[in-house]
PDB file of C-alpha atoms and ligand atoms in Angstrom:
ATOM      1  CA  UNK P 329     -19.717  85.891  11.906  1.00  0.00           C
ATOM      2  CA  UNK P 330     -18.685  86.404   8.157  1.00  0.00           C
ATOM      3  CA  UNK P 331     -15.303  84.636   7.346  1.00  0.00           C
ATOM      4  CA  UNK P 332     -13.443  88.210   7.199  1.00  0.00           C
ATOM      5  CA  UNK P 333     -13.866  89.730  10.410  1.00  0.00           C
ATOM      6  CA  UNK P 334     -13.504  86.559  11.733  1.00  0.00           C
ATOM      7  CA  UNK P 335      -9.883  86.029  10.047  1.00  0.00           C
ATOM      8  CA  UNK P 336      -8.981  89.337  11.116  1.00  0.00           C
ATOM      9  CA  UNK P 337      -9.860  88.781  14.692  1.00  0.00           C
ATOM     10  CA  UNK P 338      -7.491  85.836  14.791  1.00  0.00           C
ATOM     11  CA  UNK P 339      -4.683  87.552  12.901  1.00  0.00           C
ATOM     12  CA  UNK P 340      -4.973  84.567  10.489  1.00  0.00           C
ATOM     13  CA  UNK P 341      -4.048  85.985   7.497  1.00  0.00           C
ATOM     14  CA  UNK P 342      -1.252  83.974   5.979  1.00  0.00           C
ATOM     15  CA  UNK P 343      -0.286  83.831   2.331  1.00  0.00           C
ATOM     16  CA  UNK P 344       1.783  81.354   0.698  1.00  0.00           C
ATOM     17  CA  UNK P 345       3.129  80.207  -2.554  1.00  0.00           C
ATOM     18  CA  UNK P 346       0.089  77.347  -2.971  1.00  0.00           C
ATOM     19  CA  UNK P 347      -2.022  80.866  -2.990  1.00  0.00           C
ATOM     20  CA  UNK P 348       0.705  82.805  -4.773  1.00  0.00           C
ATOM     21  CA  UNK P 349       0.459  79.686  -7.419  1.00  0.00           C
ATOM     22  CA  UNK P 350      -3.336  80.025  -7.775  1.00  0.00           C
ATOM     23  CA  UNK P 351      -3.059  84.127  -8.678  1.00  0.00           C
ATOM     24  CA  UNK P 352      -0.623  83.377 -11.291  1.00  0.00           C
ATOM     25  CA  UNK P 353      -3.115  81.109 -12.979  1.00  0.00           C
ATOM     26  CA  UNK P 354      -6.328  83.526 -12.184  1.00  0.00           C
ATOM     27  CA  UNK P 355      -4.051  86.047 -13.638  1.00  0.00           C
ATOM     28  CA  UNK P 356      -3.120  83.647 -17.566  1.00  0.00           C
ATOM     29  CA  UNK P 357      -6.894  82.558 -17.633  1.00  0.00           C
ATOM     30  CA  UNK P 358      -7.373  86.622 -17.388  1.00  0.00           C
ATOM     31  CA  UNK P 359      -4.994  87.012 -20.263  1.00  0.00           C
ATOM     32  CA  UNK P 360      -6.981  84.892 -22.513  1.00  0.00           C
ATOM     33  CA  UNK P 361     -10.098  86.650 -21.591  1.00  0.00           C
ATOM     34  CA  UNK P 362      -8.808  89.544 -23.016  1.00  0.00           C
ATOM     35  CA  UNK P 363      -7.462  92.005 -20.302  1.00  0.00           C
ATOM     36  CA  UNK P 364      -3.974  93.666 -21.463  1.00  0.00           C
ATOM     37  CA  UNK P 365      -3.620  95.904 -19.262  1.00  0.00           C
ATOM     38  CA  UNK P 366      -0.133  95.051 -17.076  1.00  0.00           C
ATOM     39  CA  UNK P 367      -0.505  97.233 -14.294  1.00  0.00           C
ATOM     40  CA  UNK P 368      -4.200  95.298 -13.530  1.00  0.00           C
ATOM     41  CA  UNK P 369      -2.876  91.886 -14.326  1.00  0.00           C
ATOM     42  CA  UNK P 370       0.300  92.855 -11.203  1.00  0.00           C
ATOM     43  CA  UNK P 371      -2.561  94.065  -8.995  1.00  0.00           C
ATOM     44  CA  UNK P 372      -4.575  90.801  -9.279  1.00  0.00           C
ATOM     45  CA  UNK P 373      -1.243  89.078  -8.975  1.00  0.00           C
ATOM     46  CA  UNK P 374      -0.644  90.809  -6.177  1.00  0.00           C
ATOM     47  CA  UNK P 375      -3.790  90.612  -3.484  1.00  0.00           C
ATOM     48  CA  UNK P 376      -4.680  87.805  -1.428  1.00  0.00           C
ATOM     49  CA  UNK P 377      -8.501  87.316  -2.912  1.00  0.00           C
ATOM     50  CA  UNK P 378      -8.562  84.130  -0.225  1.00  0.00           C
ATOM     51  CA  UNK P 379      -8.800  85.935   3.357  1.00  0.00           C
ATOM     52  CA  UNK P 380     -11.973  87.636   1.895  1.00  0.00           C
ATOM     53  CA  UNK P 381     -13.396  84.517   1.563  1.00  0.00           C
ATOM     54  CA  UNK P 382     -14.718  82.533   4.610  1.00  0.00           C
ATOM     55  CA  UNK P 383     -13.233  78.906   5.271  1.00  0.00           C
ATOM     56  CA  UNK P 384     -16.048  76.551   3.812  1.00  0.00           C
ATOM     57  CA  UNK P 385     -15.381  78.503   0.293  1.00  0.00           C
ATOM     58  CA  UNK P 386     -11.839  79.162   0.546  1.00  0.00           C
ATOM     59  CA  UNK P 387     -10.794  76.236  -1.821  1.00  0.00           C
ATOM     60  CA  UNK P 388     -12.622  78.882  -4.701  1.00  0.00           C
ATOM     61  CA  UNK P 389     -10.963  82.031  -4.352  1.00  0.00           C
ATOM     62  CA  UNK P 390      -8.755  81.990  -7.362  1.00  0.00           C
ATOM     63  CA  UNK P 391     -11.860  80.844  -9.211  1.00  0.00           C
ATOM     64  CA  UNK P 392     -13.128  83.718 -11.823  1.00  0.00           C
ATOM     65  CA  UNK P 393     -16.468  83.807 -10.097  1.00  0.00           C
ATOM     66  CA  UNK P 394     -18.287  86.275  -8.070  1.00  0.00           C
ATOM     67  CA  UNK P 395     -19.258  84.827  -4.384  1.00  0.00           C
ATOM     68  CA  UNK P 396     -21.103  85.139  -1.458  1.00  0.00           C
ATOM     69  CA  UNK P 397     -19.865  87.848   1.335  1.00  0.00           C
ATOM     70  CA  UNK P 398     -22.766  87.972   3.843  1.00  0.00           C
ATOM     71  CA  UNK P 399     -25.288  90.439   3.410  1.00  0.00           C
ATOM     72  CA  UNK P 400     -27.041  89.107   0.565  1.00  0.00           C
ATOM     73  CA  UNK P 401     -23.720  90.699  -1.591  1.00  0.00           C
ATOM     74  CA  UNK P 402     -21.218  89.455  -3.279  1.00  0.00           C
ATOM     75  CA  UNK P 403     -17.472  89.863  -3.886  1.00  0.00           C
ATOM     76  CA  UNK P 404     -17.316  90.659  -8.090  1.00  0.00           C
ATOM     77  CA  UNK P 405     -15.834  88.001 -10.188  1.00  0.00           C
ATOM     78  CA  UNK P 406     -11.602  88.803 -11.012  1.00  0.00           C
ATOM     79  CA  UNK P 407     -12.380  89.331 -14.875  1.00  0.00           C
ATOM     80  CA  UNK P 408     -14.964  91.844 -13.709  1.00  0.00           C
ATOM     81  CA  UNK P 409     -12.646  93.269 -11.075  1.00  0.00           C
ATOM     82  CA  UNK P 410      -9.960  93.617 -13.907  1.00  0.00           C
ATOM     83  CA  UNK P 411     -12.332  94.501 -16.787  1.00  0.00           C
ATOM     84  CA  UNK P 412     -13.896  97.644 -14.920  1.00  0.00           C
ATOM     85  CA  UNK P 413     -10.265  99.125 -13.172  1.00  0.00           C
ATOM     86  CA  UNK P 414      -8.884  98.322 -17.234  1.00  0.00           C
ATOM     87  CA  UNK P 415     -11.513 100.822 -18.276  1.00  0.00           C
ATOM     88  CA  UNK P 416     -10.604 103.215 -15.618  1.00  0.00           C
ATOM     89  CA  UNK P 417      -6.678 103.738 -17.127  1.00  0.00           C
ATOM     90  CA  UNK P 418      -5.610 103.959 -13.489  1.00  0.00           C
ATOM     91  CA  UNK P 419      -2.516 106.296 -13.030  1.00  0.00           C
ATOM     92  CA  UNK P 420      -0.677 106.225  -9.367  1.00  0.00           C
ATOM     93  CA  UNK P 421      -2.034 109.081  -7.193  1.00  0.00           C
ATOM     94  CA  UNK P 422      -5.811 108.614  -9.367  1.00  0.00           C
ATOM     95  CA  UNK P 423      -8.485 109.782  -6.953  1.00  0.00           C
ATOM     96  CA  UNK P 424     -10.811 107.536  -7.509  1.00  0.00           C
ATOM     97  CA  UNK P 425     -14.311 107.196  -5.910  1.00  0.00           C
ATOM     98  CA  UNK P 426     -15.439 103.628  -5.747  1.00  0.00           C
ATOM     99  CA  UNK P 427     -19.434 102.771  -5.270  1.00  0.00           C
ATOM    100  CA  UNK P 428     -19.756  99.701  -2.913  1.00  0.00           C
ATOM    101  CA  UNK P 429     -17.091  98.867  -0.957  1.00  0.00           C
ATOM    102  CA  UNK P 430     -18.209  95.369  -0.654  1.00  0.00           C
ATOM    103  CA  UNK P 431     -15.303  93.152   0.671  1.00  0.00           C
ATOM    104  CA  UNK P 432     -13.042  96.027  -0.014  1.00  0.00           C
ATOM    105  CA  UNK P 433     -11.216  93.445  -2.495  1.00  0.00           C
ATOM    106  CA  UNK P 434     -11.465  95.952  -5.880  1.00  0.00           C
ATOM    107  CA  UNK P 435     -10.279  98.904  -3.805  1.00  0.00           C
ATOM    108  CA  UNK P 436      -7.303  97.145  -2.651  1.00  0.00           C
ATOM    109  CA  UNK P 437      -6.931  96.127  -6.462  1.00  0.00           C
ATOM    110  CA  UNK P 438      -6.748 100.040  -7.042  1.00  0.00           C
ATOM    111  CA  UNK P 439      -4.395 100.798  -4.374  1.00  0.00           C
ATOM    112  CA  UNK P 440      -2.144  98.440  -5.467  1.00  0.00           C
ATOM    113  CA  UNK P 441      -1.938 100.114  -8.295  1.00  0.00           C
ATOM    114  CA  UNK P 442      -1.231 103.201  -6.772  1.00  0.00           C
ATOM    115  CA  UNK P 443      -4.530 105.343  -6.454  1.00  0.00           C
ATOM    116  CA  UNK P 444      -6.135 106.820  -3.373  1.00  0.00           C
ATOM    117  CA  UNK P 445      -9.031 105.738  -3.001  1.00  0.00           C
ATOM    118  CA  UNK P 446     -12.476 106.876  -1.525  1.00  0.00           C
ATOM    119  CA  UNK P 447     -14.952 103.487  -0.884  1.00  0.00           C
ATOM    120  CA  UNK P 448     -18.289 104.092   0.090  1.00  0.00           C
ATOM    121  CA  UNK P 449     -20.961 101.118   1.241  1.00  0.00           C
ATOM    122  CA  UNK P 450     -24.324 101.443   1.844  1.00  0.00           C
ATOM    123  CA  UNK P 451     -24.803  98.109   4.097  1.00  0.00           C
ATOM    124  CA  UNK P 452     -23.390  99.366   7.382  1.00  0.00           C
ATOM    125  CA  UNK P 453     -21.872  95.936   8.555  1.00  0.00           C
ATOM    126  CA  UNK P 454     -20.121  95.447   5.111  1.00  0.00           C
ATOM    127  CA  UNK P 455     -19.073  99.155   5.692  1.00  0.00           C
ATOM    128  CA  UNK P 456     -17.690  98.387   9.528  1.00  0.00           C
ATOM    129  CA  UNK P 457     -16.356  94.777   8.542  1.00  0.00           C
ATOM    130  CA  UNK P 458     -14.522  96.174   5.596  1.00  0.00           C
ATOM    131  CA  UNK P 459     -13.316  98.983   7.559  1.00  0.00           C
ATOM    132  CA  UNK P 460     -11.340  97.522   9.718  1.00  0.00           C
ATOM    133  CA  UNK P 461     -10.131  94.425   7.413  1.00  0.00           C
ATOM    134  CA  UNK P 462      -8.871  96.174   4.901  1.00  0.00           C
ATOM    135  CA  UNK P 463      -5.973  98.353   6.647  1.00  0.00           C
ATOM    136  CA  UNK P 464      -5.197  95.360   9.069  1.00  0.00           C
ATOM    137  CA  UNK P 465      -4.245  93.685   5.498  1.00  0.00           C
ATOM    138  CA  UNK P 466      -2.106  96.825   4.427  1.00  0.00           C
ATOM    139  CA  UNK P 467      -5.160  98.729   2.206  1.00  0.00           C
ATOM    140  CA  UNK P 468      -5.780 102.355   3.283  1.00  0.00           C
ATOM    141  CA  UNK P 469      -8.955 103.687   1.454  1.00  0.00           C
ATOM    142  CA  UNK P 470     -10.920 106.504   2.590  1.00  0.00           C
ATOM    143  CA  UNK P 471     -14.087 104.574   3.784  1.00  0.00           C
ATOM    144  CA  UNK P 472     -17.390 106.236   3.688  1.00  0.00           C
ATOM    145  CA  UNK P 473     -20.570 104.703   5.171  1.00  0.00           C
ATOM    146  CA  UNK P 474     -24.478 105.921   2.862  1.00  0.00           C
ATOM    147  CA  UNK P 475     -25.836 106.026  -0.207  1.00  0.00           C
ATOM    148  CA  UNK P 476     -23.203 105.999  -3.163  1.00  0.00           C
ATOM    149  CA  UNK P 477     -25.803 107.014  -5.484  1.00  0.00           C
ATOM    150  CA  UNK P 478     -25.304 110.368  -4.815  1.00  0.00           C
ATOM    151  CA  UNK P 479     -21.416 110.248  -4.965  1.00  0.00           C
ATOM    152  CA  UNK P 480     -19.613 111.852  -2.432  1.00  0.00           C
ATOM    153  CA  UNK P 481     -20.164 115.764  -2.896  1.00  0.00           C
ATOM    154  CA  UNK P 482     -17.895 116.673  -0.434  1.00  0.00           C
ATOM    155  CA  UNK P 483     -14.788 115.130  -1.550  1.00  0.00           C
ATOM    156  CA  UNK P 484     -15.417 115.403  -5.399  1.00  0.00           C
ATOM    157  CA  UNK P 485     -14.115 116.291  -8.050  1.00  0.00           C
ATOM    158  CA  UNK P 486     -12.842 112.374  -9.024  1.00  0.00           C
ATOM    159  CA  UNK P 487     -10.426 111.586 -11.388  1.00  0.00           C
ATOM    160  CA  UNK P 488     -12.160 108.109 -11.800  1.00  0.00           C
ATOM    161  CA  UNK P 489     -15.490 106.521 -10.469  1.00  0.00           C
ATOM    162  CA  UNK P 490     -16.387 103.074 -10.635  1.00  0.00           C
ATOM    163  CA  UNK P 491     -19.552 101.704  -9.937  1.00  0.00           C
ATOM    164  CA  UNK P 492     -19.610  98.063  -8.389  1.00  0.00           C
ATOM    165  CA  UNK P 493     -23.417  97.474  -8.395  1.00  0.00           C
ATOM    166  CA  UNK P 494     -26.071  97.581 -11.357  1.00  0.00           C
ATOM    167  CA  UNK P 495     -27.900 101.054 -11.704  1.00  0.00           C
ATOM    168  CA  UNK P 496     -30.918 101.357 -13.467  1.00  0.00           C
ATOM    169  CA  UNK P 497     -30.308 104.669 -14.482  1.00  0.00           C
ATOM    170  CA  UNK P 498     -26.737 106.808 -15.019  1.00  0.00           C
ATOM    171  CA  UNK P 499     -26.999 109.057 -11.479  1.00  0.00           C
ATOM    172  CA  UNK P 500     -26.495 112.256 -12.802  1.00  0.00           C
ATOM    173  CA  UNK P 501     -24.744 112.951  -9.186  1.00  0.00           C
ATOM    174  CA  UNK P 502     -22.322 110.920 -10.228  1.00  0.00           C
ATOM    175  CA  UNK P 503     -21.130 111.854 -13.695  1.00  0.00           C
ATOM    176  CA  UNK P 504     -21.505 115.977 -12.090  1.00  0.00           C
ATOM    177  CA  UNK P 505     -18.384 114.699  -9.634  1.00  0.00           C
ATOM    178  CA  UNK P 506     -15.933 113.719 -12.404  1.00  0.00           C
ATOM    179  CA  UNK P 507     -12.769 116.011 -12.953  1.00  0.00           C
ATOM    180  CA  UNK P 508     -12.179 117.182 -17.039  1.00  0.00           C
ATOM    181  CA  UNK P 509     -11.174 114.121 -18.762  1.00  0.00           C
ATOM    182  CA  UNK P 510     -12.302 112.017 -15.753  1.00  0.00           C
ATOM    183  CA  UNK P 511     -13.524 108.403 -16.378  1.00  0.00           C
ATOM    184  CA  UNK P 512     -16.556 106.716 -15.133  1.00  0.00           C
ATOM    185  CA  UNK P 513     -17.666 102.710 -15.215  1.00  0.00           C
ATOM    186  CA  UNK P 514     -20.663 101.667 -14.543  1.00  0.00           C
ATOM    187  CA  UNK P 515     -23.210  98.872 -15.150  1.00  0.00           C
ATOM    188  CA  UNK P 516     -26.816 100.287 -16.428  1.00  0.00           C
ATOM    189  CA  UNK P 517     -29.423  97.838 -17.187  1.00  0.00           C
ATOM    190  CA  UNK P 518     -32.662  95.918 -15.154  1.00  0.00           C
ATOM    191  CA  UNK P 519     -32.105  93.872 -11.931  1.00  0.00           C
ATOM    192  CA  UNK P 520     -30.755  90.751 -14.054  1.00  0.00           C
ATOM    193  CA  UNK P 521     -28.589  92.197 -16.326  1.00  0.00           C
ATOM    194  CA  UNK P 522     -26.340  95.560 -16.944  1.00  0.00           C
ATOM    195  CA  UNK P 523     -24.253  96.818 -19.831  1.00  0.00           C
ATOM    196  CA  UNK P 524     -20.946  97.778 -18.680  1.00  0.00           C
ATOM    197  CA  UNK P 525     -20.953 101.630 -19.576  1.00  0.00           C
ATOM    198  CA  UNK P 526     -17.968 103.716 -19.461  1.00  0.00           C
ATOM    199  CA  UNK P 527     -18.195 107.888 -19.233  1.00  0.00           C
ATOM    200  CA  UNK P 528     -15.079 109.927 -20.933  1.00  0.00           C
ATOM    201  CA  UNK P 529     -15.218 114.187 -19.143  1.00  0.00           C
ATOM    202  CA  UNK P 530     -14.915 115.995 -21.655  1.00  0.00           C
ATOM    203  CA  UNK P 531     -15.941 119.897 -21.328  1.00  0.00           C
ATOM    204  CA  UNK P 532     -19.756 119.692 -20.910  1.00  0.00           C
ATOM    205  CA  UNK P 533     -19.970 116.996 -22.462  1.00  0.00           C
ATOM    206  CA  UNK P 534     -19.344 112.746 -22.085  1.00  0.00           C
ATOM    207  CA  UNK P 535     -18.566 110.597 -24.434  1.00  0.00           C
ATOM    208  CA  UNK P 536     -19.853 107.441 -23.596  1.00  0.00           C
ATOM    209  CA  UNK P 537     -18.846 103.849 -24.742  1.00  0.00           C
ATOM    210  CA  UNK P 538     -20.529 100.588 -24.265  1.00  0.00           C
ATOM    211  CA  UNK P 539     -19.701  97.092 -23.211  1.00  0.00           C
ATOM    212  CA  UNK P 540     -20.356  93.914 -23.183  1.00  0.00           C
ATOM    213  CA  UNK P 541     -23.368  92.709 -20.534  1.00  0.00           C
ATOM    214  CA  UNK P 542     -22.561  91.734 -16.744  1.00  0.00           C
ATOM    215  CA  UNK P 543     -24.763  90.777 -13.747  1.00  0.00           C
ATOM    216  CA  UNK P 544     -24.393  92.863 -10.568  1.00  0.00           C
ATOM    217  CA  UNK P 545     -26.245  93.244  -7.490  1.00  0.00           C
ATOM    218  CA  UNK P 546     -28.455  95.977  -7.583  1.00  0.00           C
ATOM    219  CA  UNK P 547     -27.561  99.712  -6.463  1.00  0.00           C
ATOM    220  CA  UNK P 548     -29.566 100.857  -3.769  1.00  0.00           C
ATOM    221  CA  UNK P 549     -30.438 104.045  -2.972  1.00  0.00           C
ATOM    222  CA  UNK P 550     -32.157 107.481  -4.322  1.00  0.00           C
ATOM    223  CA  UNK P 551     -30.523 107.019  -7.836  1.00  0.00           C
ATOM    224  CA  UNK P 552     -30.472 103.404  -7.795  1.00  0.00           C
ATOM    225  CA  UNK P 553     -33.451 100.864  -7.010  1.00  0.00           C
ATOM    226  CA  UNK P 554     -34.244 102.140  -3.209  1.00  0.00           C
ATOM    227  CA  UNK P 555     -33.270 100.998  -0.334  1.00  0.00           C
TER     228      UNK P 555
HETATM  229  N1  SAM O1912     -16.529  96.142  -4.865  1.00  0.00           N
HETATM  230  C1  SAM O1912     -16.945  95.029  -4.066  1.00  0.00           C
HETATM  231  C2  SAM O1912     -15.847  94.074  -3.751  1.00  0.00           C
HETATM  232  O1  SAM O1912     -14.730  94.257  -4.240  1.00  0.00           O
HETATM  233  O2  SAM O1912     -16.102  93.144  -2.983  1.00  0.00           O
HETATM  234  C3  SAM O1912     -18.106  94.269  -4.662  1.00  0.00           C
HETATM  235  C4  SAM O1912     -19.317  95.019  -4.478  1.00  0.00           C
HETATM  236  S1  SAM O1912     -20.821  94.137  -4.427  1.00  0.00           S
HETATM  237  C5  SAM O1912     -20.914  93.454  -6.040  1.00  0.00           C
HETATM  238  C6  SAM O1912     -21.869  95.579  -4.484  1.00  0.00           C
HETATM  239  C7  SAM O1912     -21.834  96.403  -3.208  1.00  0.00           C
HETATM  240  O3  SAM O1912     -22.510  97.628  -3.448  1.00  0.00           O
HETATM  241  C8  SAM O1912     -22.553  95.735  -2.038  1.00  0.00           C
HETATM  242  O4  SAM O1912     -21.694  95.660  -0.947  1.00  0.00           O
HETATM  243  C9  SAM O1912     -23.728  96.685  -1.756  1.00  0.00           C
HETATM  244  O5  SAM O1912     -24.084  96.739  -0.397  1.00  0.00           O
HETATM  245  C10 SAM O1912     -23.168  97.988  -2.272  1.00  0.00           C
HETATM  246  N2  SAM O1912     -24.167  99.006  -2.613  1.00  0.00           N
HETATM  247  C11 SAM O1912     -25.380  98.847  -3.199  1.00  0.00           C
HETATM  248  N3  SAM O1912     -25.967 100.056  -3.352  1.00  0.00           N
HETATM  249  C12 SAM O1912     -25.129 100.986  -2.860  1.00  0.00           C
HETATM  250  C13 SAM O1912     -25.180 102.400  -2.721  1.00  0.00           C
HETATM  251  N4  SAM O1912     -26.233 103.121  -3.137  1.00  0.00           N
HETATM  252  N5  SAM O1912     -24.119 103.037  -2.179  1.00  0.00           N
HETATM  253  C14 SAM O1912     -23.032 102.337  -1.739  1.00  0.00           C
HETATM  254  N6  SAM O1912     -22.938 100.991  -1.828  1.00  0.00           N
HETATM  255  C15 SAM O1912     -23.967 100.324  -2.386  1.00  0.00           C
END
């Protein structure tokens, strides 16, 4: 059973200042890296990245490395999780749309910082698992089970998307659901590795701005690599 649900289960979700310790260091080693952005850096601070990881890995949760979370999928690495919601100049009450719920650990990264969120996860046991993890640790999204690809029509416009898994292509879908002056990340590149890509609204058109390279799983579905 993967380490969340189980932890859940057992109400054994317990935080202490060891743990507190560790996200204080995560969060100077993100400083050097580069991210500024305050409001991220109290997030990070802020959420317990160990009860998404199961016991035999625990002792690398305030690593800056992406790890395994069942399903073939990972949990993104902190500088990644920072990097992408830096990009995103979250404001409290932000709709944002997020592509790939995963673990659930970057939307509760956004909701600490005050947006409402809308998670969507096209592996339905990451989708259930996450589901009911999340608000028994205090996290609220919207969750949405199918294929992020295509956005989420019927709750768009976003003020912010972000994309958690590498698309090949920009879904069109996606960028159509973004409010004027609405911001979307997203890695575009080949299976191995994606250029972080950020989208600015602006009328009919987007201005776009590029990043440096990262390595995501891929994104399934119509817009992304199949399913
Ligand atoms: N945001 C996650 C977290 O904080 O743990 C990390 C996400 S993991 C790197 C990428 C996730 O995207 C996987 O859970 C995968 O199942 C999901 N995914 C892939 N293609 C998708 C799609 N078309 N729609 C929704 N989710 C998708």
């Amino acid at each position: 059973m993967p380490f969340f649900k189980q932890k859940w289960a057992f109400s054994m979700i317990e935080d202490n200042y060891k743990q507190r310790g560790l996200r204080n260091k995560l969060v100077k080693k993100l400083r050097l890296k580069g991210i500024k952005d305050e409001a991220v850096l109290a997030a990070i601070a802020k959420v317990p990245r160990h009860v998404f990881f199961e016991d035999a890995l625990l002792v690398h949760a305030y690593e800056d490395k992406a790890f395994p979370i069942g399903e073939g999928q990972t949990i993104s690495q902190p500088y990644t999780v920072a990097f992408q919601s830096e990009k995103l100049h979250v404001k409290p009450n932000d709709k944002i749309l997020e592509v790939g719920t995963g673990s659930g650990y970057q939307a509760a990264v956004l909701m600490e910082m005050g947006a409402k969120v809308y998670t969507i996860e096209f592996n339905r046991k990451l989708y259930e698992l996450a589901k009911g993890f999340l608000p028994a640790l205090g996290y609220k999204p919207f969750f949405f089970f199918g294929d992020g690809s295509k956005g989420l029509p019927a709750k768009a416009p976003f003020d912010k998307i972000i994309v958690t898994a590498g698309a090949p292509v920009v879904p069109q879908a996606l960028l159509d659901q973004l409010n004027e002056g609405g911001i979307m990340i997203i890695p575009v590149g080949n299976r191995e590795s994606q250029k972080m890509v950020k989208f600015t609204k602006r009328g009919d058109k987007y201005l776009k701005e590029e990043f440096d390279n990262f390595s995501f799983v891929p994104l399934l579905g119509e817009s992304g690599w199949g399913s």
